[in-house]
CSV table of C-alpha atoms and ligand atoms in Angstrom, one decimal:
chain,number,residue,atom,x,y,z
V,13,MET,CA,0.0,0.0,0.0
V,14,SER,CA,1.3,3.5,-0.8
V,15,GLU,CA,2.4,5.6,2.1
V,16,THR,CA,0.2,8.5,3.4
V,17,ALA,CA,0.7,11.2,5.9
V,18,GLN,CA,-2.0,12.5,8.2
V,19,LEU,CA,-2.9,16.0,8.8
V,20,LYS,CA,-5.1,16.9,11.8
V,21,ILE,CA,-7.1,20.2,11.6
V,22,GLY,CA,-9.5,20.6,14.6
V,23,ASP,CA,-11.2,17.3,15.1
V,24,LYS,CA,-10.8,16.1,11.5
V,25,THR,CA,-7.9,14.1,10.1
V,26,TYR,CA,-7.0,14.1,6.4
V,27,ASP,CA,-4.8,11.6,4.5
V,28,LEU,CA,-2.2,13.2,2.3
V,29,PRO,CA,-0.5,10.9,-0.3
V,30,VAL,CA,3.3,10.7,-0.1
V,31,ILE,CA,5.0,11.0,-3.4
V,32,GLU,CA,8.5,9.5,-3.8
V,33,GLY,CA,11.0,10.4,-6.5
V,34,THR,CA,13.5,8.1,-8.2
V,35,GLU,CA,16.2,9.3,-5.9
V,36,ASN,CA,14.0,8.5,-2.8
V,37,GLU,CA,13.2,12.1,-2.0
V,38,LYS,CA,9.7,12.4,-0.5
V,39,ALA,CA,6.9,14.9,-0.7
V,40,LEU,CA,3.4,15.3,0.7
V,41,ASP,CA,0.9,15.7,-2.1
V,42,ILE,CA,-1.3,18.7,-1.1
V,43,SER,CA,-2.9,19.2,-4.4
V,44,LYS,CA,-6.4,18.5,-3.0
V,45,LEU,CA,-5.8,20.3,0.3
V,46,ARG,CA,-7.9,23.4,-0.3
V,47,ASP,CA,-10.8,21.4,-1.8
V,48,LEU,CA,-10.8,19.1,1.2
V,49,THR,CA,-10.0,21.5,4.1
V,50,GLY,CA,-10.4,25.1,2.9
V,51,TYR,CA,-6.8,25.7,4.0
V,52,ILE,CA,-3.8,26.5,1.9
V,53,THR,CA,-0.1,26.2,2.8
V,54,LEU,CA,2.2,29.2,3.3
V,55,ASP,CA,5.8,28.8,2.3
V,56,ILE,CA,7.4,32.2,1.4
V,57,GLY,CA,10.4,31.8,-0.8
V,58,TYR,CA,9.3,28.1,-1.6
V,59,LYS,CA,11.9,26.7,0.8
V,60,ASN,CA,9.7,23.5,1.2
V,61,THR,CA,7.5,23.5,-1.8
V,62,GLY,CA,7.9,21.4,-4.9
V,63,ALA,CA,6.4,23.1,-7.9
V,64,THR,CA,6.6,20.2,-10.3
V,65,LYS,CA,7.8,16.7,-10.9
V,66,SER,CA,10.8,16.8,-13.2
V,67,ALA,CA,13.1,14.2,-14.8
V,68,ILE,CA,15.8,16.6,-15.9
V,69,THR,CA,18.2,17.4,-13.0
V,70,PHE,CA,18.7,15.9,-9.6
V,71,LEU,CA,20.5,17.6,-6.9
V,72,ASP,CA,21.1,16.7,-3.3
V,73,GLY,CA,22.2,19.8,-1.4
V,74,GLU,CA,23.2,17.9,1.8
V,75,GLN,CA,25.5,15.5,0.0
V,76,GLY,CA,26.7,17.9,-2.8
V,77,ILE,CA,25.4,15.8,-5.7
V,78,LEU,CA,24.3,17.1,-9.1
V,79,LYS,CA,23.2,15.0,-12.0
V,80,TYR,CA,21.8,15.9,-15.4
V,81,ARG,CA,19.4,13.1,-16.6
V,82,GLY,CA,21.1,10.7,-14.2
V,83,TYR,CA,24.7,11.5,-15.3
V,84,PRO,CA,27.0,13.0,-12.6
V,85,ILE,CA,28.1,16.5,-13.3
V,86,GLU,CA,31.8,15.5,-12.7
V,87,GLN,CA,31.7,13.0,-15.6
V,88,LEU,CA,29.9,15.4,-17.9
V,89,ALA,CA,32.3,18.3,-17.2
V,90,GLU,CA,35.3,16.1,-17.8
V,91,LYS,CA,34.1,14.1,-20.8
V,92,SER,CA,31.3,15.8,-22.7
V,93,THR,CA,30.8,19.0,-24.7
V,94,PHE,CA,28.3,21.8,-24.1
V,95,ILE,CA,26.3,21.0,-27.2
V,96,GLU,CA,26.1,17.3,-26.2
V,97,VAL,CA,24.9,18.2,-22.7
V,98,ALA,CA,22.4,20.6,-24.3
V,99,TYR,CA,21.0,17.6,-26.3
V,100,LEU,CA,21.0,15.4,-23.2
V,101,LEU,CA,19.1,18.0,-21.1
V,102,ILE,CA,16.5,18.8,-23.9
V,103,TYR,CA,15.9,15.4,-25.3
V,104,GLY,CA,16.6,13.2,-22.2
V,105,LYS,CA,19.3,10.9,-23.6
V,106,LEU,CA,22.9,11.2,-24.6
V,107,PRO,CA,22.9,11.4,-28.4
V,108,THR,CA,24.4,8.9,-30.9
V,109,THR,CA,27.0,10.4,-33.3
V,110,GLU,CA,24.3,10.8,-35.9
V,111,GLN,CA,21.9,12.5,-33.6
V,112,LEU,CA,24.6,14.9,-32.3
V,113,ASP,CA,25.8,15.7,-35.8
V,114,LYS,CA,22.2,16.5,-36.9
V,115,PHE,CA,21.6,18.6,-33.8
V,116,GLN,CA,24.8,20.6,-34.4
V,117,PHE,CA,23.9,20.9,-38.1
V,118,GLU,CA,20.3,22.2,-37.4
V,119,ILE,CA,21.7,24.7,-34.9
V,120,ASN,CA,24.4,25.9,-37.3
V,121,ARG,CA,21.8,26.5,-40.0
V,122,HIS,CA,20.2,29.2,-37.9
V,123,THR,CA,23.2,31.1,-36.5
V,124,LEU,CA,22.4,34.3,-38.5
V,125,VAL,CA,20.1,36.8,-37.0
V,126,HIS,CA,17.7,38.9,-39.0
V,127,GLU,CA,19.7,42.0,-40.3
V,128,ASP,CA,16.9,44.3,-38.9
V,129,MET,CA,17.9,43.1,-35.4
V,130,LYS,CA,21.1,45.1,-35.8
V,131,LYS,CA,19.0,48.2,-35.3
V,132,PHE,CA,18.2,47.2,-31.8
V,133,PHE,CA,21.9,47.0,-31.0
V,134,ASP,CA,22.3,50.6,-32.4
V,135,GLY,CA,19.5,51.7,-30.2
V,136,PHE,CA,21.0,50.7,-26.8
V,137,PRO,CA,23.1,53.3,-25.0
V,138,SER,CA,26.8,52.2,-25.4
V,139,LYS,CA,27.3,51.4,-21.7
V,140,SER,CA,23.9,49.7,-21.1
V,141,HIS,CA,24.2,46.4,-19.2
V,142,PRO,CA,24.5,43.4,-21.4
V,143,MET,CA,21.8,41.5,-19.4
V,144,GLY,CA,19.2,44.2,-20.2
V,145,GLN,CA,20.2,44.0,-23.9
V,146,LEU,CA,20.0,40.2,-23.8
V,147,SER,CA,16.6,39.9,-22.3
V,148,SER,CA,15.2,42.5,-24.8
V,149,LEU,CA,16.9,40.9,-27.8
V,150,ILE,CA,15.7,37.3,-26.9
V,151,GLY,CA,12.2,38.6,-26.3
V,152,ALA,CA,12.4,40.4,-29.7
V,153,LEU,CA,13.2,37.1,-31.5
V,154,ALA,CA,9.5,36.2,-31.1
V,155,ALA,CA,8.6,39.2,-33.3
V,156,PHE,CA,11.0,37.8,-36.0
V,157,ASN,CA,9.7,34.3,-35.6
V,158,PRO,CA,5.9,34.7,-35.6
V,159,GLU,CA,5.3,30.9,-36.1
V,160,SER,CA,6.4,30.6,-32.5
V,161,LEU,CA,3.3,32.4,-31.4
V,162,GLU,CA,0.8,29.9,-32.7
V,163,PRO,CA,-0.8,27.9,-29.8
V,164,GLY,CA,-0.4,24.1,-29.8
V,165,LEU,CA,2.8,24.0,-31.8
V,166,SER,CA,3.8,20.7,-33.5
V,167,ALA,CA,6.9,18.9,-32.2
V,168,GLU,CA,8.7,19.9,-35.4
V,169,ILE,CA,8.0,23.6,-34.9
V,170,VAL,CA,9.1,23.3,-31.3
V,171,ASP,CA,12.3,21.7,-32.4
V,172,LEU,CA,12.8,24.4,-35.0
V,173,GLU,CA,12.4,27.2,-32.4
V,174,ILE,CA,14.8,25.4,-30.0
V,175,HIS,CA,17.5,25.2,-32.7
V,176,LYS,CA,17.0,28.8,-33.7
V,177,LEU,CA,17.1,30.0,-30.1
V,178,ILE,CA,20.3,28.1,-29.2
V,179,ALA,CA,21.9,29.3,-32.5
V,180,LYS,CA,21.0,32.9,-32.3
V,181,MET,CA,21.7,33.2,-28.6
V,182,SER,CA,25.4,32.7,-29.2
V,183,THR,CA,25.5,35.2,-32.1
V,184,ILE,CA,23.5,37.8,-30.0
V,185,VAL,CA,25.8,37.4,-27.0
V,186,SER,CA,28.9,37.9,-29.0
V,187,TRP,CA,27.4,40.9,-30.8
V,188,ILE,CA,26.5,42.5,-27.5
V,189,TYR,CA,30.1,42.2,-26.5
V,190,LYS,CA,31.4,43.6,-29.9
V,191,LYS,CA,29.0,46.5,-29.8
V,192,SER,CA,30.1,47.4,-26.2
V,193,LEU,CA,33.6,47.8,-27.6
V,194,GLY,CA,32.5,49.7,-30.7
V,195,HIS,CA,34.0,46.9,-32.8
V,196,PRO,CA,32.4,45.5,-36.0
V,197,VAL,CA,30.4,42.3,-35.3
V,198,ASN,CA,31.6,39.0,-36.7
V,199,TYR,CA,29.2,36.8,-38.7
V,200,PRO,CA,29.2,33.1,-37.5
V,201,LYS,CA,31.3,30.5,-39.3
V,202,ASN,CA,29.3,27.4,-39.4
V,203,LYS,CA,32.3,25.1,-40.0
V,204,PHE,CA,33.0,25.6,-36.3
V,205,ASP,CA,31.4,23.7,-33.4
V,206,TYR,CA,29.1,25.8,-31.2
V,207,VAL,CA,31.6,26.9,-28.6
V,208,THR,CA,34.4,27.6,-31.0
V,209,ASN,CA,32.0,29.6,-33.2
V,210,PHE,CA,31.0,31.6,-30.1
V,211,MET,CA,34.6,32.3,-29.1
V,212,TYR,CA,35.5,33.1,-32.7
V,213,MET,CA,32.6,35.6,-33.1
V,214,THR,CA,33.5,37.2,-29.7
V,215,PHE,CA,37.2,37.5,-30.0
V,216,SER,CA,38.3,37.6,-33.6
V,217,GLN,CA,39.2,40.9,-35.2
V,218,PRO,CA,38.9,41.7,-38.9
V,219,THR,CA,42.5,42.9,-38.6
V,220,GLU,CA,44.0,39.8,-37.2
V,221,GLN,CA,44.1,36.0,-37.7
V,222,TYR,CA,42.1,34.3,-35.0
V,223,GLU,CA,44.0,31.4,-33.4
V,224,ILE,CA,41.8,28.8,-31.8
V,225,ASN,CA,43.2,27.7,-28.4
V,226,PRO,CA,41.9,24.2,-27.5
V,227,VAL,CA,42.6,24.9,-23.8
V,228,VAL,CA,40.3,28.0,-24.0
V,229,ILE,CA,37.6,26.1,-25.9
V,230,SER,CA,37.8,23.2,-23.4
V,231,ALA,CA,37.5,25.6,-20.4
V,232,MET,CA,34.5,27.4,-22.0
V,233,ASN,CA,32.8,24.0,-22.7
V,234,LYS,CA,33.3,23.1,-19.0
V,235,LEU,CA,31.9,26.4,-17.7
V,236,LEU,CA,28.9,26.2,-19.9
V,237,ILE,CA,28.2,22.6,-18.9
V,238,LEU,CA,28.4,23.4,-15.2
V,239,HIS,CA,25.9,26.2,-15.7
V,240,ALA,CA,23.5,24.2,-18.0
V,241,ASP,CA,20.8,23.4,-15.5
V,242,HIS,CA,20.0,23.5,-11.8
V,243,GLU,CA,16.5,22.2,-11.4
V,244,GLN,CA,13.8,24.6,-10.0
V,245,ASN,CA,15.9,27.7,-9.2
V,246,CYS,CA,14.6,31.2,-9.6
V,247,SER,CA,15.1,31.6,-13.3
V,248,ALA,CA,14.0,28.0,-14.3
V,249,SER,CA,10.8,28.5,-12.2
V,250,THR,CA,10.3,31.8,-13.9
V,251,VAL,CA,10.6,30.2,-17.4
V,252,ARG,CA,8.2,27.5,-16.4
V,253,ILE,CA,5.6,29.8,-14.9
V,254,VAL,CA,5.8,32.3,-17.8
V,255,GLY,CA,5.6,29.3,-20.3
V,256,SER,CA,2.6,27.9,-18.3
V,257,SER,CA,0.5,30.8,-19.5
V,258,ASP,CA,1.2,29.6,-23.1
V,259,ALA,CA,3.6,32.4,-23.7
V,260,ASN,CA,6.0,31.6,-26.5
V,261,LEU,CA,9.5,30.1,-26.0
V,262,TYR,CA,11.3,33.4,-26.6
V,263,ALA,CA,9.2,35.3,-24.1
V,264,SER,CA,9.6,32.6,-21.5
V,265,ILE,CA,13.4,32.5,-21.9
V,266,SER,CA,13.6,36.3,-21.9
V,267,ALA,CA,11.8,36.3,-18.5
V,268,GLY,CA,14.3,33.7,-17.3
V,269,ILE,CA,17.2,35.9,-18.3
V,270,SER,CA,15.7,38.8,-16.3
V,271,ALA,CA,15.3,36.5,-13.2
V,272,LEU,CA,19.0,35.4,-13.6
V,273,TRP,CA,20.2,39.0,-13.7
V,274,GLY,CA,19.7,39.6,-10.0
V,275,PRO,CA,22.9,39.5,-7.8
V,276,LEU,CA,21.3,36.9,-5.5
V,277,HIS,CA,21.2,34.5,-8.5
V,278,GLY,CA,23.3,34.6,-11.7
V,279,GLY,CA,24.4,38.2,-11.2
V,280,ALA,CA,26.5,36.9,-8.3
V,281,ASN,CA,29.4,36.1,-10.7
V,282,GLN,CA,29.8,39.8,-11.6
V,283,ALA,CA,29.3,40.7,-7.9
V,284,VAL,CA,32.0,38.3,-6.8
V,285,ILE,CA,34.7,39.9,-9.0
V,286,GLU,CA,33.6,43.4,-8.1
V,287,MET,CA,33.9,42.4,-4.4
V,288,LEU,CA,37.3,40.8,-4.9
V,289,GLU,CA,38.5,43.9,-6.8
V,290,GLN,CA,37.2,46.1,-3.9
V,291,ILE,CA,39.0,44.0,-1.3
V,292,LYS,CA,42.2,44.2,-3.4
V,293,GLU,CA,42.0,48.0,-3.7
V,294,ASP,CA,41.3,48.2,0.0
V,295,GLY,CA,44.6,46.5,0.8
V,296,GLY,CA,43.6,42.8,0.6
V,297,ASP,CA,42.7,42.5,4.3
V,298,THR,CA,40.4,39.4,4.0
V,299,ASP,CA,39.7,39.3,7.8
V,300,LYS,CA,38.2,42.7,7.7
V,301,TRP,CA,35.8,41.7,4.9
V,302,ILE,CA,34.9,38.4,6.6
V,303,ASN,CA,33.9,40.5,9.7
V,304,LYS,CA,31.9,42.8,7.6
V,305,ALA,CA,30.0,39.8,6.1
V,306,LYS,CA,29.3,38.5,9.6
V,307,ASP,CA,28.1,41.9,10.9
V,308,LYS,CA,24.3,41.9,10.9
V,309,ASN,CA,24.3,45.7,10.9
V,310,ASP,CA,26.4,45.8,7.7
V,311,PRO,CA,24.5,44.9,4.4
V,312,PHE,CA,27.7,43.4,2.9
V,313,ARG,CA,27.5,39.7,2.1
V,314,LEU,CA,30.3,37.5,1.0
V,315,MET,CA,29.3,37.2,-2.7
V,316,GLY,CA,29.7,33.7,-4.1
V,317,PHE,CA,29.1,32.2,-0.7
V,318,GLY,CA,26.0,30.3,0.4
V,319,HIS,CA,23.4,28.6,-1.6
V,320,ARG,CA,19.7,27.9,-1.1
V,321,VAL,CA,20.1,24.2,-1.7
V,322,TYR,CA,23.7,23.2,-1.2
V,323,LYS,CA,24.4,23.0,2.5
V,324,ASN,CA,27.6,20.9,2.3
V,325,PHE,CA,29.4,22.0,-0.8
V,326,ASP,CA,28.6,23.0,-4.3
V,327,PRO,CA,30.0,20.2,-6.6
V,328,ARG,CA,30.3,22.7,-9.4
V,329,ALA,CA,32.5,25.0,-7.3
V,330,LYS,CA,35.0,22.1,-6.8
V,331,ILE,CA,35.3,21.5,-10.5
V,332,ILE,CA,35.6,25.2,-11.3
V,333,LYS,CA,38.2,25.8,-8.6
V,334,LYS,CA,40.4,23.1,-10.2
V,335,ALA,CA,39.7,24.4,-13.8
V,336,CYS,CA,40.5,27.9,-12.6
V,337,ASP,CA,44.0,26.8,-11.5
V,338,ASP,CA,44.6,24.9,-14.7
V,339,ILE,CA,43.5,27.6,-17.1
V,340,LEU,CA,45.4,30.4,-15.3
V,341,GLU,CA,48.5,28.3,-15.4
V,342,ASN,CA,48.0,27.3,-19.0
V,343,LEU,CA,47.5,30.9,-20.1
V,344,GLY,CA,50.3,32.1,-17.9
V,345,VAL,CA,47.9,34.5,-16.2
V,346,GLN,CA,48.7,35.8,-12.7
V,347,ASP,CA,45.7,37.2,-11.0
V,348,GLU,CA,45.9,38.7,-7.6
V,349,VAL,CA,42.1,38.4,-7.1
V,350,LEU,CA,42.5,34.6,-7.3
V,351,GLU,CA,44.8,34.7,-4.3
V,352,ILE,CA,42.4,36.9,-2.5
V,353,ALA,CA,39.6,34.5,-3.3
V,354,LYS,CA,41.6,31.5,-2.0
V,355,ARG,CA,42.4,33.4,1.2
V,356,LEU,CA,38.8,34.4,1.7
V,357,GLU,CA,37.6,30.8,1.2
V,358,GLU,CA,40.2,29.4,3.6
V,359,VAL,CA,39.3,31.9,6.3
V,360,ALA,CA,35.5,31.5,5.8
V,361,LEU,CA,35.6,27.7,5.8
V,362,LYS,CA,37.1,27.7,9.3
V,363,ASP,CA,35.0,30.5,10.7
V,364,PRO,CA,32.1,29.3,13.0
V,365,TYR,CA,29.7,31.9,11.4
V,366,PHE,CA,30.1,30.3,8.0
V,367,VAL,CA,30.4,26.7,9.3
V,368,GLU,CA,27.3,26.9,11.4
V,369,ARG,CA,25.2,28.4,8.6
V,370,LYS,CA,26.7,25.9,6.1
V,371,LEU,CA,27.9,28.6,3.8
V,372,TYR,CA,30.3,27.3,1.2
V,373,PRO,CA,31.6,28.8,-2.1
V,374,ASN,CA,29.1,28.4,-4.8
V,375,VAL,CA,29.6,28.0,-8.6
V,376,ASP,CA,30.1,31.7,-9.0
V,377,PHE,CA,32.9,32.1,-6.6
V,378,TYR,CA,35.6,31.0,-9.1
V,379,SER,CA,33.8,31.2,-12.5
V,380,GLY,CA,34.4,35.0,-12.9
V,381,ILE,CA,38.2,34.5,-12.4
V,382,ILE,CA,38.2,32.1,-15.4
V,383,TYR,CA,36.0,34.5,-17.5
V,384,ARG,CA,38.5,37.3,-16.8
V,385,ALA,CA,41.4,35.1,-17.8
V,386,LEU,CA,39.6,34.3,-21.1
V,387,GLY,CA,39.3,38.0,-21.7
V,388,PHE,CA,35.6,38.7,-20.9
V,389,PRO,CA,34.8,42.0,-19.1
V,390,THR,CA,33.0,41.8,-15.8
V,391,ASP,CA,29.6,42.9,-17.0
V,392,MET,CA,29.5,40.0,-19.5
V,393,PHE,CA,29.7,37.3,-16.8
V,394,THR,CA,26.0,36.9,-16.2
V,395,VAL,CA,25.3,36.9,-19.9
V,396,LEU,CA,27.8,33.9,-20.2
V,397,PHE,CA,25.8,32.2,-17.4
V,398,ALA,CA,22.7,32.7,-19.4
V,399,LEU,CA,24.4,31.2,-22.5
V,400,GLY,CA,25.2,28.2,-20.4
V,401,ARG,CA,21.8,28.0,-18.7
V,402,LEU,CA,19.8,28.2,-22.0
V,403,PRO,CA,19.6,24.4,-22.6
V,404,GLY,CA,18.3,23.9,-19.1
V,405,TRP,CA,15.7,26.6,-19.4
V,406,ILE,CA,14.6,25.1,-22.8
V,407,ALA,CA,14.4,21.6,-21.2
V,408,GLN,CA,12.3,23.0,-18.3
V,409,TRP,CA,10.0,24.8,-20.7
V,410,LYS,CA,9.6,21.7,-22.9
V,411,GLU,CA,9.0,19.4,-20.0
V,412,MET,CA,6.3,21.7,-18.6
V,413,LYS,CA,4.6,21.8,-22.0
V,414,GLU,CA,4.8,18.0,-22.5
V,415,ASN,CA,3.5,17.4,-19.0
V,416,LYS,CA,0.6,19.7,-19.8
V,417,GLU,CA,1.0,21.5,-16.6
V,418,PRO,CA,-1.7,24.0,-15.7
V,419,ILE,CA,-1.0,27.8,-15.5
V,420,GLY,CA,1.1,28.6,-12.5
V,421,ARG,CA,-0.9,30.6,-10.0
V,422,PRO,CA,0.1,30.7,-6.4
V,423,ARG,CA,-2.3,31.7,-3.6
V,424,GLN,CA,-1.8,34.1,-0.7
V,425,ILE,CA,-2.9,34.9,2.8
V,426,TYR,CA,-4.3,38.4,2.6
V,427,THR,CA,-3.1,40.7,5.4
V,428,GLY,CA,-4.4,44.1,4.1
V,429,ALA,CA,-7.2,46.3,5.3
V,430,THR,CA,-10.8,45.1,5.4
V,431,ASP,CA,-14.2,46.7,4.8
V,432,LEU,CA,-13.2,50.3,4.3
V,433,ASP,CA,-15.8,52.7,2.8
V,434,TYR,CA,-14.6,55.0,0.0
V,435,ASN,CA,-14.4,58.6,1.3
V,436,ASP,CA,-14.2,61.7,-0.9
V,437,ILE,CA,-10.7,63.1,-1.5
V,438,SER,CA,-11.6,66.4,0.3
V,439,SER,CA,-12.3,64.5,3.6
V,440,ARG,CA,-9.0,62.4,3.8
P,24,LIG,N1,27.5,36.2,3.5
P,24,LIG,C1,27.2,36.4,4.8
P,24,LIG,N2,26.2,35.8,5.4
P,24,LIG,C2,25.4,35.0,4.6
P,24,LIG,C3,25.6,34.8,3.3
P,24,LIG,C4,26.8,35.4,2.7
P,24,LIG,N3,27.1,35.2,1.4
P,24,LIG,N4,24.7,33.9,2.8
P,24,LIG,C5,23.9,33.7,3.8
P,24,LIG,N5,24.3,34.3,4.9
P,24,LIG,C6,23.7,34.2,6.2
P,24,LIG,C7,22.4,35.0,6.3
P,24,LIG,O1,22.6,36.3,6.8
P,24,LIG,C8,21.6,34.2,7.3
P,24,LIG,O2,22.1,34.5,8.6
P,24,LIG,P1,21.1,34.5,9.9
P,24,LIG,O3,20.6,33.1,9.9
P,24,LIG,O4,22.0,34.8,11.0
P,24,LIG,O5,20.0,35.5,9.6
P,24,LIG,C9,21.9,32.8,7.0
P,24,LIG,O6,23.3,32.9,6.4
P,24,LIG,C10,21.0,32.1,6.0
P,24,LIG,O7,20.9,33.0,4.8
P,24,LIG,P2,19.6,33.1,3.9
P,24,LIG,O8,19.8,34.4,3.1
P,24,LIG,O9,18.4,32.9,4.7
P,24,LIG,O10,19.8,31.9,2.9
P,24,LIG,P3,19.1,31.6,1.6
P,24,LIG,O11,19.1,30.2,1.4
P,24,LIG,O12,17.7,32.3,1.6
P,24,LIG,O13,20.0,32.4,0.5
P,24,LIG,C11,21.7,32.9,-1.0
P,24,LIG,C12,20.9,31.8,-0.3
P,24,LIG,C13,20.7,34.0,-1.6
P,24,LIG,C14,22.5,32.3,-2.1
P,24,LIG,C15,22.6,33.6,0.0
P,24,LIG,O14,23.5,32.7,0.6
P,24,LIG,C16,23.4,34.8,-0.6
P,24,LIG,O15,22.9,35.9,-0.6
P,24,LIG,N6,24.7,34.5,-1.1
P,24,LIG,C17,25.4,35.6,-1.7
P,24,LIG,C18,25.0,35.8,-3.2
P,24,LIG,C19,25.4,34.6,-4.1
P,24,LIG,O16,26.5,34.2,-4.1
P,24,LIG,N7,24.4,34.2,-4.9
P,24,LIG,C20,24.7,33.1,-5.9
P,24,LIG,C21,23.9,31.9,-5.6
P,24,LIG,S1,24.3,30.6,-6.7
P,24,LIG,C22,23.5,30.9,-8.1
P,24,LIG,O17,22.5,31.5,-8.1
P,24,LIG,C23,24.1,30.3,-9.2
């Protein structure tokens, strides 16, 4: 017999079915709660609330485990490529050679963006934040792909939109960067694989021969893989909830990009480097900044530390820390902020404040240092996170559609005024 939990309200007892996932995590099914009892649950910030059943990503925050479609992140980061992981997340299985070639081919066919979209780039102020540009440009893609607006899209059209979005995202991200420098944009070269094409468009100059560095391409693949999905986080939940209203794929992903922008989410990678720079300029006294982070009267938080779900360690941070050492050594880059980051980590990991609250470095603590070494400016970091997270968002959107999930619509407990009578403005 399946397990149930019992809920007692007043003198009545209600049975709540217990749901069990494939990794043995358990949930109380309260979907009939309001109908049966008239009560709702309250869980501000969704710390205990499962919003969906999902077969995409599993993470165990207590044990520091992360798997995409059952495959450990450590294996994927070491052996796979970003585009293969994108296929895995979106279609559920690792591709055969033929499937992977076809996927890459279909994406490559769509790397050009409509020439009229260039006018958008011209319209943004030159110093406007790349994330603001990215969310607008991805939203604008819906206007250039009106077939995506039809309700009840066939699987073929959904696949077409997915290929277009993955392809155009990399062109758009590289063009945002080029425009920020006032440099001419580079058109994609479809003989390259996805990541090489992106790096080529981003860093090649019409004046010079672009040398492909396999170490750089491999580091970039790794970073994008590590960011590719993270189950029901703020941006993925945003994508699902916007998509649940039947909004098109581009609008849903554009909303996810906006959610990612915040410094408590993807924006943390930019905030980490800014913080490390600030500490460096202040003389590099890490103890002083650790104390600031602990001081409840000081709004400063140690950026890149802590995670809503990981309360042991973030497995991505472990991989990135190692990759960071490797790439800096390989490129011969000496970065003082890396030394500050290491010192901060060492001090924080021994400090009772951080230990008691289970605050560990997260994925963003070291990623920015690698992005810097590769030549990206700080305000591009969150855009790179978005480039990596795109397959995850698409997979979440597709799964939500395939599961025919109803429109997302939370409830609330009303705490406002009651029964006021309208009085004329002259008597207020
Ligand atoms: N520095 C100092 N104290 C912290 C930090 C930090 N980075 N993170 C959490 N704390 C403290 C809080 O002040 C709180 O202390 P209290 O119990 O004495 O009040 C306790 O730890 C719990 O913190 P919450 O904010 O309740 O934890 P929550 O799970 O809601 O937040 C979050 C997680 C947002 C990631 C938080 O740790 C944080 O702000 N970190 C810095 C920003 C960051 O790195 N974000 C990236 C997250 S990873 C990602 O999105 C890819």
